[in-house]
Amino acid sequence: MEEHSIFHRMISHLRSTCKYYTGYPKDLGPSRVIHFTSEREFVHILHQGYPVVVAFTIRGNLTKHLDRVLEEAAAEFYPHVKFMRVECPKYPGFCLTRQRKEYPFIEIFHSPEQASTRERGADPNITKYAVKVLPFNYDLSAYGFREYFKRQGIRSSDPK
């Protein structure tokens, strides 16, 4: 059995523990990105109380980088922030409600609260909620998400 040098052990330890990109593939474990299947599931995830980062995409070669960034950020911020990917050709109704024409784009949904106003003649069995929606326009990386969460006051980790 070959004895590894101190340098080799130090580099392998650095690769396994370093939070920032070192040029080597990271072992992120199982995927933490949720794939959109229905608006009902989306509402259920929102009611868990965590911010939800939603990437509205069209499947293609240009979104491969976005997929890697989402996987890395989802692994880093789990379980305090949920990440979801919506393939707009599969679910056009949900994407059209966002009223954006350029893809891909990212929005952050957080702080669901029950709407206080009741409409006249509305069904009493239906509860309406108000959700804050923020467009994401920072650096497309885990670092960019961290800085954005800090600036917006969104809790993305356990308080120390």
CSV table of N, CA and C in Angstrom, one decimal:
chain,number,residue,atom,x,y,z
A,1,MET,N,0.8,-1.2,0.0
A,1,MET,CA,0.0,0.0,0.0
A,1,MET,C,0.9,1.2,0.0
A,2,GLU,N,0.6,2.2,-0.9
A,2,GLU,CA,1.4,3.3,-1.0
A,2,GLU,C,1.1,4.4,0.0
A,3,GLU,N,2.1,5.0,0.6
A,3,GLU,CA,1.9,6.0,1.7
A,3,GLU,C,1.7,7.4,1.0
A,4,HIS,N,0.7,8.1,1.3
A,4,HIS,CA,0.4,9.4,0.7
A,4,HIS,C,1.3,10.5,1.4
A,5,SER,N,1.8,11.4,0.6
A,5,SER,CA,2.5,12.5,1.2
A,5,SER,C,1.6,13.5,2.0
A,6,ILE,N,2.2,14.3,2.8
A,6,ILE,CA,1.5,15.2,3.6
A,6,ILE,C,0.8,16.2,2.6
A,7,PHE,N,1.5,16.6,1.5
A,7,PHE,CA,0.9,17.5,0.6
A,7,PHE,C,-0.4,16.9,0.0
A,8,HIS,N,-0.3,15.6,-0.4
A,8,HIS,CA,-1.5,15.0,-1.1
A,8,HIS,C,-2.6,14.9,-0.1
A,9,ARG,N,-2.4,14.6,1.2
A,9,ARG,CA,-3.4,14.5,2.2
A,9,ARG,C,-4.0,15.9,2.5
A,10,MET,N,-3.2,16.9,2.5
A,10,MET,CA,-3.7,18.3,2.7
A,10,MET,C,-4.6,18.7,1.6
A,11,ILE,N,-4.2,18.5,0.3
A,11,ILE,CA,-5.0,18.9,-0.8
A,11,ILE,C,-6.3,18.1,-0.9
A,12,SER,N,-6.3,16.8,-0.6
A,12,SER,CA,-7.5,16.0,-0.6
A,12,SER,C,-8.5,16.5,0.5
A,13,HIS,N,-7.9,16.9,1.7
A,13,HIS,CA,-8.7,17.4,2.8
A,13,HIS,C,-9.3,18.8,2.3
A,14,LEU,N,-8.5,19.6,1.7
A,14,LEU,CA,-9.0,20.9,1.2
A,14,LEU,C,-10.1,20.8,0.2
A,15,ARG,N,-10.0,19.8,-0.7
A,15,ARG,CA,-11.0,19.6,-1.7
A,15,ARG,C,-12.3,19.1,-1.1
A,16,SER,N,-12.2,18.3,-0.1
A,16,SER,CA,-13.5,17.8,0.5
A,16,SER,C,-14.2,18.8,1.5
A,17,THR,N,-13.4,19.8,2.0
A,17,THR,CA,-14.0,20.7,3.0
A,17,THR,C,-14.2,22.1,2.5
A,18,CYS,N,-13.6,22.5,1.4
A,18,CYS,CA,-13.6,23.8,0.9
A,18,CYS,C,-15.0,24.2,0.4
A,19,LYS,N,-15.5,25.3,0.8
A,19,LYS,CA,-16.9,25.8,0.4
A,19,LYS,C,-16.8,26.4,-1.0
A,20,TYR,N,-15.7,26.9,-1.4
A,20,TYR,CA,-15.6,27.7,-2.6
A,20,TYR,C,-15.0,26.8,-3.7
A,21,TYR,N,-15.2,27.1,-5.0
A,21,TYR,CA,-14.9,26.3,-6.1
A,21,TYR,C,-13.4,26.2,-6.2
A,22,THR,N,-12.8,25.0,-6.2
A,22,THR,CA,-11.4,24.7,-6.4
A,22,THR,C,-11.0,24.2,-7.7
A,23,GLY,N,-12.0,24.0,-8.6
A,23,GLY,CA,-11.7,23.5,-9.9
A,23,GLY,C,-12.0,22.0,-10.0
A,24,TYR,N,-12.4,21.4,-9.0
A,24,TYR,CA,-12.7,19.9,-9.0
A,24,TYR,C,-14.2,19.7,-8.8
A,25,PRO,N,-14.8,18.7,-9.4
A,25,PRO,CA,-16.2,18.5,-9.1
A,25,PRO,C,-16.5,18.3,-7.6
A,26,LYS,N,-17.6,18.8,-7.2
A,26,LYS,CA,-17.9,18.7,-5.8
A,26,LYS,C,-18.9,17.5,-5.6
A,27,ASP,N,-18.8,16.9,-4.5
A,27,ASP,CA,-19.8,15.8,-4.2
A,27,ASP,C,-20.9,16.5,-3.4
A,28,LEU,N,-22.0,16.8,-4.1
A,28,LEU,CA,-23.1,17.5,-3.5
A,28,LEU,C,-24.2,16.6,-2.9
A,29,GLY,N,-24.0,15.3,-3.1
A,29,GLY,CA,-25.0,14.4,-2.6
A,29,GLY,C,-26.2,14.3,-3.5
A,30,PRO,N,-27.3,13.9,-2.9
A,30,PRO,CA,-28.6,13.8,-3.8
A,30,PRO,C,-29.0,15.2,-4.1
A,31,SER,N,-29.7,15.3,-5.2
A,31,SER,CA,-30.2,16.6,-5.7
A,31,SER,C,-31.2,17.2,-4.7
A,32,ARG,N,-31.0,18.5,-4.4
A,32,ARG,CA,-31.9,19.2,-3.5
A,32,ARG,C,-32.9,20.1,-4.3
A,33,VAL,N,-32.7,20.2,-5.6
A,33,VAL,CA,-33.5,21.0,-6.5
A,33,VAL,C,-34.9,20.3,-6.7
A,34,ILE,N,-36.0,21.0,-6.4
A,34,ILE,CA,-37.3,20.4,-6.6
A,34,ILE,C,-37.8,20.7,-8.0
A,35,HIS,N,-38.3,19.7,-8.7
A,35,HIS,CA,-38.8,20.0,-10.1
A,35,HIS,C,-40.3,20.2,-9.9
A,36,PHE,N,-40.7,21.3,-10.5
A,36,PHE,CA,-42.1,21.8,-10.5
A,36,PHE,C,-43.0,20.7,-11.1
A,37,THR,N,-44.1,20.4,-10.5
A,37,THR,CA,-45.1,19.5,-11.1
A,37,THR,C,-46.5,20.1,-11.1
A,38,SER,N,-46.8,20.9,-10.1
A,38,SER,CA,-48.1,21.5,-10.0
A,38,SER,C,-48.1,22.8,-9.1
A,39,GLU,N,-49.1,23.6,-9.3
A,39,GLU,CA,-49.2,24.8,-8.5
A,39,GLU,C,-49.5,24.4,-7.1
A,40,ARG,N,-50.3,23.4,-6.9
A,40,ARG,CA,-50.7,22.9,-5.6
A,40,ARG,C,-49.4,22.5,-4.8
A,41,GLU,N,-48.5,21.8,-5.4
A,41,GLU,CA,-47.3,21.4,-4.7
A,41,GLU,C,-46.4,22.7,-4.4
A,42,PHE,N,-46.4,23.6,-5.3
A,42,PHE,CA,-45.7,24.9,-5.1
A,42,PHE,C,-46.2,25.6,-3.9
A,43,VAL,N,-47.6,25.7,-3.8
A,43,VAL,CA,-48.2,26.3,-2.6
A,43,VAL,C,-47.9,25.6,-1.3
A,44,HIS,N,-47.9,24.3,-1.4
A,44,HIS,CA,-47.5,23.4,-0.2
A,44,HIS,C,-46.1,23.7,0.2
A,45,ILE,N,-45.2,23.9,-0.7
A,45,ILE,CA,-43.8,24.2,-0.3
A,45,ILE,C,-43.7,25.6,0.3
A,46,LEU,N,-44.4,26.5,-0.3
A,46,LEU,CA,-44.4,27.9,0.3
A,46,LEU,C,-44.9,27.9,1.7
A,47,HIS,N,-45.9,27.1,2.0
A,47,HIS,CA,-46.5,27.1,3.3
A,47,HIS,C,-45.6,26.4,4.4
A,48,GLN,N,-44.5,25.9,4.0
A,48,GLN,CA,-43.5,25.3,4.9
A,48,GLN,C,-42.8,26.5,5.6
A,49,GLY,N,-42.9,27.7,5.1
A,49,GLY,CA,-42.3,28.8,5.7
A,49,GLY,C,-40.9,29.2,5.2
A,50,TYR,N,-40.3,28.5,4.3
A,50,TYR,CA,-39.0,28.8,3.8
A,50,TYR,C,-39.1,29.6,2.5
A,51,PRO,N,-38.1,30.4,2.3
A,51,PRO,CA,-38.0,31.1,1.0
A,51,PRO,C,-37.8,30.0,-0.1
A,52,VAL,N,-38.4,30.3,-1.3
A,52,VAL,CA,-38.3,29.4,-2.4
A,52,VAL,C,-37.7,30.1,-3.6
A,53,VAL,N,-36.6,29.7,-4.1
A,53,VAL,CA,-36.0,30.3,-5.2
A,53,VAL,C,-36.4,29.4,-6.4
A,54,VAL,N,-37.1,30.1,-7.4
A,54,VAL,CA,-37.7,29.5,-8.5
A,54,VAL,C,-37.0,29.9,-9.8
A,55,ALA,N,-36.4,28.9,-10.5
A,55,ALA,CA,-35.8,29.2,-11.8
A,55,ALA,C,-36.7,28.8,-12.9
A,56,PHE,N,-37.1,29.8,-13.7
A,56,PHE,CA,-38.0,29.5,-14.9
A,56,PHE,C,-37.1,29.3,-16.1
A,57,THR,N,-37.1,28.1,-16.6
A,57,THR,CA,-36.1,27.8,-17.7
A,57,THR,C,-36.8,27.1,-18.9
A,58,ILE,N,-36.0,27.1,-19.9
A,58,ILE,CA,-36.3,26.3,-21.1
A,58,ILE,C,-35.2,25.3,-21.2
A,59,ARG,N,-35.5,24.0,-21.3
A,59,ARG,CA,-34.4,23.0,-21.4
A,59,ARG,C,-33.5,23.2,-22.7
A,60,GLY,N,-32.2,23.3,-22.4
A,60,GLY,CA,-31.3,23.5,-23.6
A,60,GLY,C,-29.9,23.5,-23.1
A,61,ASN,N,-29.0,23.7,-24.0
A,61,ASN,CA,-27.6,23.7,-23.6
A,61,ASN,C,-27.2,24.9,-22.8
A,62,LEU,N,-27.9,26.0,-23.0
A,62,LEU,CA,-27.6,27.2,-22.3
A,62,LEU,C,-28.0,27.2,-20.8
A,63,THR,N,-28.8,26.3,-20.4
A,63,THR,CA,-29.3,26.2,-19.0
A,63,THR,C,-28.5,25.2,-18.2
A,64,LYS,N,-27.5,24.5,-18.8
A,64,LYS,CA,-26.7,23.6,-18.1
A,64,LYS,C,-25.9,24.2,-17.0
A,65,HIS,N,-25.3,25.4,-17.3
A,65,HIS,CA,-24.6,26.2,-16.2
A,65,HIS,C,-25.6,26.5,-15.1
A,66,LEU,N,-26.8,27.0,-15.4
A,66,LEU,CA,-27.8,27.4,-14.4
A,66,LEU,C,-28.1,26.1,-13.6
A,67,ASP,N,-28.2,25.0,-14.2
A,67,ASP,CA,-28.6,23.8,-13.4
A,67,ASP,C,-27.5,23.5,-12.4
A,68,ARG,N,-26.2,23.6,-12.8
A,68,ARG,CA,-25.1,23.3,-11.9
A,68,ARG,C,-25.1,24.3,-10.7
A,69,VAL,N,-25.3,25.6,-11.0
A,69,VAL,CA,-25.4,26.6,-10.0
A,69,VAL,C,-26.5,26.3,-9.0
A,70,LEU,N,-27.7,26.0,-9.5
A,70,LEU,CA,-28.8,25.7,-8.7
A,70,LEU,C,-28.5,24.5,-7.8
A,71,GLU,N,-27.9,23.4,-8.3
A,71,GLU,CA,-27.6,22.3,-7.5
A,71,GLU,C,-26.6,22.6,-6.4
A,72,GLU,N,-25.6,23.4,-6.7
A,72,GLU,CA,-24.6,23.8,-5.7
A,72,GLU,C,-25.3,24.7,-4.6
A,73,ALA,N,-26.1,25.7,-5.0
A,73,ALA,CA,-26.7,26.6,-4.1
A,73,ALA,C,-27.7,25.8,-3.2
A,74,ALA,N,-28.5,24.9,-3.8
A,74,ALA,CA,-29.5,24.1,-3.1
A,74,ALA,C,-28.8,23.3,-2.0
A,75,ALA,N,-27.7,22.7,-2.4
A,75,ALA,CA,-26.9,21.9,-1.4
A,75,ALA,C,-26.4,22.8,-0.2
A,76,GLU,N,-25.9,24.0,-0.6
A,76,GLU,CA,-25.4,24.8,0.5
A,76,GLU,C,-26.4,25.4,1.4
A,77,PHE,N,-27.6,25.8,0.9
A,77,PHE,CA,-28.6,26.5,1.7
A,77,PHE,C,-29.7,25.5,2.3
A,78,TYR,N,-29.6,24.2,2.0
A,78,TYR,CA,-30.6,23.3,2.5
A,78,TYR,C,-30.5,23.2,4.0
A,79,PRO,N,-31.5,23.2,4.8
A,79,PRO,CA,-32.9,23.2,4.5
A,79,PRO,C,-33.6,24.5,4.6
A,80,HIS,N,-32.8,25.6,4.8
A,80,HIS,CA,-33.4,26.9,5.0
A,80,HIS,C,-33.9,27.7,3.8
A,81,VAL,N,-33.5,27.3,2.6
A,81,VAL,CA,-34.0,27.8,1.4
A,81,VAL,C,-34.3,26.7,0.5
A,82,LYS,N,-35.4,26.7,-0.2
A,82,LYS,CA,-35.8,25.6,-1.1
A,82,LYS,C,-35.5,26.2,-2.5
A,83,PHE,N,-35.0,25.3,-3.4
A,83,PHE,CA,-34.8,25.7,-4.8
A,83,PHE,C,-35.7,24.8,-5.7
A,84,MET,N,-36.3,25.5,-6.7
A,84,MET,CA,-37.3,24.8,-7.6
A,84,MET,C,-36.9,25.2,-9.0
A,85,ARG,N,-37.1,24.3,-9.9
A,85,ARG,CA,-36.9,24.5,-11.3
A,85,ARG,C,-38.2,24.3,-12.1
A,86,VAL,N,-38.6,25.2,-12.9
A,86,VAL,CA,-39.8,25.1,-13.7
A,86,VAL,C,-39.4,25.1,-15.1
A,87,GLU,N,-39.8,24.0,-15.8
A,87,GLU,CA,-39.5,23.9,-17.3
A,87,GLU,C,-40.8,24.5,-17.9
A,88,CYS,N,-40.6,25.7,-18.5
A,88,CYS,CA,-41.7,26.5,-19.0
A,88,CYS,C,-42.5,25.9,-20.1
A,89,PRO,N,-41.8,25.1,-21.1
A,89,PRO,CA,-42.6,24.5,-22.1
A,89,PRO,C,-43.6,23.4,-21.5
A,90,LYS,N,-43.2,22.8,-20.4
A,90,LYS,CA,-44.1,21.8,-19.8
A,90,LYS,C,-45.3,22.5,-19.0
A,91,TYR,N,-45.0,23.6,-18.4
A,91,TYR,CA,-46.0,24.3,-17.6
A,91,TYR,C,-46.2,25.7,-18.0
A,92,PRO,N,-46.7,26.0,-19.2
A,92,PRO,CA,-46.7,27.4,-19.7
A,92,PRO,C,-47.6,28.3,-18.9
A,93,GLY,N,-48.7,27.8,-18.3
A,93,GLY,CA,-49.6,28.6,-17.6
A,93,GLY,C,-48.9,29.3,-16.4
A,94,PHE,N,-48.1,28.5,-15.6
A,94,PHE,CA,-47.5,29.0,-14.5
A,94,PHE,C,-46.4,30.1,-14.9
A,95,CYS,N,-45.7,29.8,-16.0
A,95,CYS,CA,-44.7,30.8,-16.4
A,95,CYS,C,-45.3,32.0,-17.0
A,96,LEU,N,-46.4,31.9,-17.7
A,96,LEU,CA,-47.0,33.1,-18.3
A,96,LEU,C,-47.6,34.1,-17.2
A,97,THR,N,-47.9,33.5,-16.1
A,97,THR,CA,-48.4,34.4,-15.0
A,97,THR,C,-47.3,35.3,-14.5
A,98,ARG,N,-46.1,35.0,-14.7
A,98,ARG,CA,-44.9,35.8,-14.3
A,98,ARG,C,-44.7,37.0,-15.2
A,99,GLN,N,-45.3,37.0,-16.4
A,99,GLN,CA,-45.2,38.1,-17.4
A,99,GLN,C,-43.8,38.5,-17.8
A,100,ARG,N,-43.0,37.5,-18.0
A,100,ARG,CA,-41.6,37.7,-18.5
A,100,ARG,C,-41.4,37.0,-19.8
A,101,LYS,N,-40.7,37.6,-20.7
A,101,LYS,CA,-40.5,36.9,-22.0
A,101,LYS,C,-39.1,36.4,-22.2
A,102,GLU,N,-38.1,36.8,-21.4
A,102,GLU,CA,-36.7,36.3,-21.5
A,102,GLU,C,-36.5,35.2,-20.6
A,103,TYR,N,-36.0,34.1,-21.1
A,103,TYR,CA,-35.7,32.9,-20.2
A,103,TYR,C,-34.2,32.6,-20.3
A,104,PRO,N,-33.6,32.1,-19.3
A,104,PRO,CA,-34.1,31.8,-18.0
A,104,PRO,C,-34.1,33.0,-17.1
A,105,PHE,N,-35.0,33.0,-16.1
A,105,PHE,CA,-35.0,34.1,-15.1
A,105,PHE,C,-35.3,33.4,-13.7
A,106,ILE,N,-34.9,34.1,-12.7
A,106,ILE,CA,-35.1,33.6,-11.3
A,106,ILE,C,-35.9,34.6,-10.5
A,107,GLU,N,-36.8,34.0,-9.7
A,107,GLU,CA,-37.5,34.9,-8.7
A,107,GLU,C,-37.5,34.1,-7.4
A,108,ILE,N,-37.6,34.9,-6.3
A,108,ILE,CA,-37.6,34.4,-5.0
A,108,ILE,C,-38.9,34.7,-4.3
A,109,PHE,N,-39.6,33.7,-3.9
A,109,PHE,CA,-40.9,33.8,-3.2
A,109,PHE,C,-40.7,33.6,-1.7
A,110,HIS,N,-41.2,34.5,-0.9
A,110,HIS,CA,-41.0,34.3,0.6
A,110,HIS,C,-42.1,35.0,1.3
A,111,SER,N,-42.2,34.7,2.6
A,111,SER,CA,-43.1,35.3,3.6
A,111,SER,C,-44.6,35.2,3.2
A,112,PRO,N,-45.1,34.0,3.0
A,112,PRO,CA,-46.5,33.9,2.7
A,112,PRO,C,-47.4,34.3,3.9
A,113,GLU,N,-48.3,35.2,3.7
A,113,GLU,CA,-49.2,35.6,4.7
A,113,GLU,C,-50.7,35.5,4.2
A,114,GLN,N,-51.6,35.2,5.1
A,114,GLN,CA,-53.0,35.2,4.7
A,114,GLN,C,-53.4,36.6,4.4
A,115,ALA,N,-54.1,36.7,3.2
A,115,ALA,CA,-54.6,38.0,2.8
A,115,ALA,C,-55.7,38.4,3.7
A,116,SER,N,-55.7,39.7,4.1
A,116,SER,CA,-56.7,40.2,5.1
A,116,SER,C,-58.0,40.6,4.5
A,117,THR,N,-58.0,41.0,3.3
A,117,THR,CA,-59.3,41.4,2.7
A,117,THR,C,-60.1,40.2,2.1
A,118,ARG,N,-61.4,40.3,2.4
A,118,ARG,CA,-62.3,39.2,1.8
A,118,ARG,C,-63.1,39.9,0.7
A,119,GLU,N,-63.2,39.2,-0.4
A,119,GLU,CA,-64.0,39.8,-1.5
A,119,GLU,C,-65.4,39.4,-1.3
A,120,ARG,N,-66.3,40.2,-1.7
A,120,ARG,CA,-67.7,40.0,-1.6
A,120,ARG,C,-68.1,38.9,-2.6
A,121,GLY,N,-68.8,37.9,-2.1
A,121,GLY,CA,-69.3,36.8,-3.0
A,121,GLY,C,-68.2,35.8,-3.2
A,122,ALA,N,-67.1,35.9,-2.5
A,122,ALA,CA,-66.0,34.9,-2.6
A,122,ALA,C,-66.4,33.6,-1.8
A,123,ASP,N,-65.9,32.5,-2.3
A,123,ASP,CA,-66.1,31.2,-1.6
A,123,ASP,C,-65.4,31.2,-0.3
A,124,PRO,N,-66.2,31.0,0.8
A,124,PRO,CA,-65.5,31.0,2.2
A,124,PRO,C,-64.5,29.9,2.4
A,125,ASN,N,-64.6,28.9,1.6
A,125,ASN,CA,-63.7,27.7,1.7
A,125,ASN,C,-62.3,28.0,1.1
A,126,ILE,N,-62.2,29.1,0.4
A,126,ILE,CA,-60.9,29.4,-0.3
A,126,ILE,C,-60.2,30.5,0.5
A,127,THR,N,-59.0,30.1,0.9
A,127,THR,CA,-58.1,31.1,1.6
A,127,THR,C,-57.1,31.7,0.7
A,128,LYS,N,-57.0,33.0,0.6
A,128,LYS,CA,-56.1,33.6,-0.3
A,128,LYS,C,-54.8,34.1,0.6
A,129,TYR,N,-53.7,34.0,-0.1
A,129,TYR,CA,-52.4,34.4,0.5
A,129,TYR,C,-51.7,35.4,-0.3
A,130,ALA,N,-50.9,36.2,0.4
A,130,ALA,CA,-50.1,37.2,-0.2
A,130,ALA,C,-48.6,36.8,0.0
A,131,VAL,N,-47.8,36.7,-1.1
A,131,VAL,CA,-46.5,36.3,-1.0
A,131,VAL,C,-45.6,37.4,-1.6
A,132,LYS,N,-44.4,37.6,-1.0
A,132,LYS,CA,-43.5,38.6,-1.5
A,132,LYS,C,-42.7,37.9,-2.6
A,133,VAL,N,-42.6,38.6,-3.7
A,133,VAL,CA,-41.8,38.0,-4.9
A,133,VAL,C,-40.7,39.0,-5.2
A,134,LEU,N,-39.5,38.5,-5.2
A,134,LEU,CA,-38.3,39.4,-5.6
A,134,LEU,C,-37.6,38.8,-6.8
A,135,PRO,N,-37.3,39.7,-7.8
A,135,PRO,CA,-36.5,39.2,-8.9
A,135,PRO,C,-35.1,39.1,-8.5
A,136,PHE,N,-34.4,38.0,-8.9
A,136,PHE,CA,-33.0,37.8,-8.6
A,136,PHE,C,-32.2,38.4,-9.7
A,137,ASN,N,-31.3,39.4,-9.4
A,137,ASN,CA,-30.5,40.0,-10.4
A,137,ASN,C,-29.1,40.2,-10.0
A,138,TYR,N,-28.6,39.2,-9.2
A,138,TYR,CA,-27.2,39.2,-8.7
A,138,TYR,C,-26.4,38.2,-9.5
A,139,ASP,N,-25.2,38.0,-9.0
A,139,ASP,CA,-24.2,37.1,-9.7
A,139,ASP,C,-24.8,35.7,-9.6
A,140,LEU,N,-24.8,34.9,-10.7
A,140,LEU,CA,-25.4,33.6,-10.7
A,140,LEU,C,-24.5,32.6,-10.2
A,141,SER,N,-24.4,32.5,-8.8
A,141,SER,CA,-23.5,31.6,-8.1
A,141,SER,C,-24.0,31.4,-6.7
A,142,ALA,N,-23.5,30.5,-6.0
A,142,ALA,CA,-23.9,30.3,-4.6
A,142,ALA,C,-23.5,31.6,-3.8
A,143,TYR,N,-22.4,32.1,-4.1
A,143,TYR,CA,-22.0,33.4,-3.4
A,143,TYR,C,-23.0,34.5,-3.7
A,144,GLY,N,-23.4,34.6,-5.0
A,144,GLY,CA,-24.4,35.6,-5.3
A,144,GLY,C,-25.7,35.5,-4.6
A,145,PHE,N,-26.2,34.2,-4.4
A,145,PHE,CA,-27.4,33.9,-3.6
A,145,PHE,C,-27.2,34.4,-2.2
A,146,ARG,N,-26.0,34.0,-1.6
A,146,ARG,CA,-25.7,34.4,-0.2
A,146,ARG,C,-25.8,35.9,0.0
A,147,GLU,N,-25.1,36.6,-0.9
A,147,GLU,CA,-25.1,38.1,-0.8
A,147,GLU,C,-26.5,38.7,-1.0
A,148,TYR,N,-27.3,38.1,-1.9
A,148,TYR,CA,-28.6,38.6,-2.1
A,148,TYR,C,-29.5,38.4,-0.9
A,149,PHE,N,-29.4,37.2,-0.3
A,149,PHE,CA,-30.2,36.9,0.9
A,149,PHE,C,-29.8,37.8,2.0
A,150,LYS,N,-28.5,38.1,2.2
A,150,LYS,CA,-28.1,39.1,3.2
A,150,LYS,C,-28.7,40.5,3.0
A,151,ARG,N,-28.6,40.9,1.7
A,151,ARG,CA,-29.1,42.3,1.4
A,151,ARG,C,-30.7,42.4,1.6
A,152,GLN,N,-31.4,41.3,1.3
A,152,GLN,CA,-32.8,41.3,1.4
A,152,GLN,C,-33.3,40.9,2.8
A,153,GLY,N,-32.4,40.5,3.6
A,153,GLY,CA,-32.9,40.1,5.0
A,153,GLY,C,-33.5,38.8,5.1
A,154,ILE,N,-33.2,37.9,4.1
A,154,ILE,CA,-33.8,36.6,4.1
A,154,ILE,C,-32.8,35.6,4.8
A,155,ARG,N,-33.4,34.9,5.9
A,155,ARG,CA,-32.5,34.0,6.6
A,155,ARG,C,-32.2,32.8,5.8
A,156,SER,N,-30.9,32.6,5.6
A,156,SER,CA,-30.5,31.4,4.7
A,156,SER,C,-29.7,30.4,5.5
A,157,SER,N,-29.5,30.6,6.8
A,157,SER,CA,-28.7,29.7,7.6
A,157,SER,C,-29.1,29.8,9.1
A,158,ASP,N,-28.6,28.9,9.9
A,158,ASP,CA,-28.9,29.0,11.3
A,158,ASP,C,-28.2,30.2,11.9
A,159,PRO,N,-28.8,30.9,12.8
A,159,PRO,CA,-28.1,32.0,13.5
A,159,PRO,C,-27.0,31.4,14.3
A,160,LYS,N,-25.9,32.1,14.4
A,160,LYS,CA,-24.7,31.6,15.1
A,160,LYS,C,-24.6,32.3,16.5
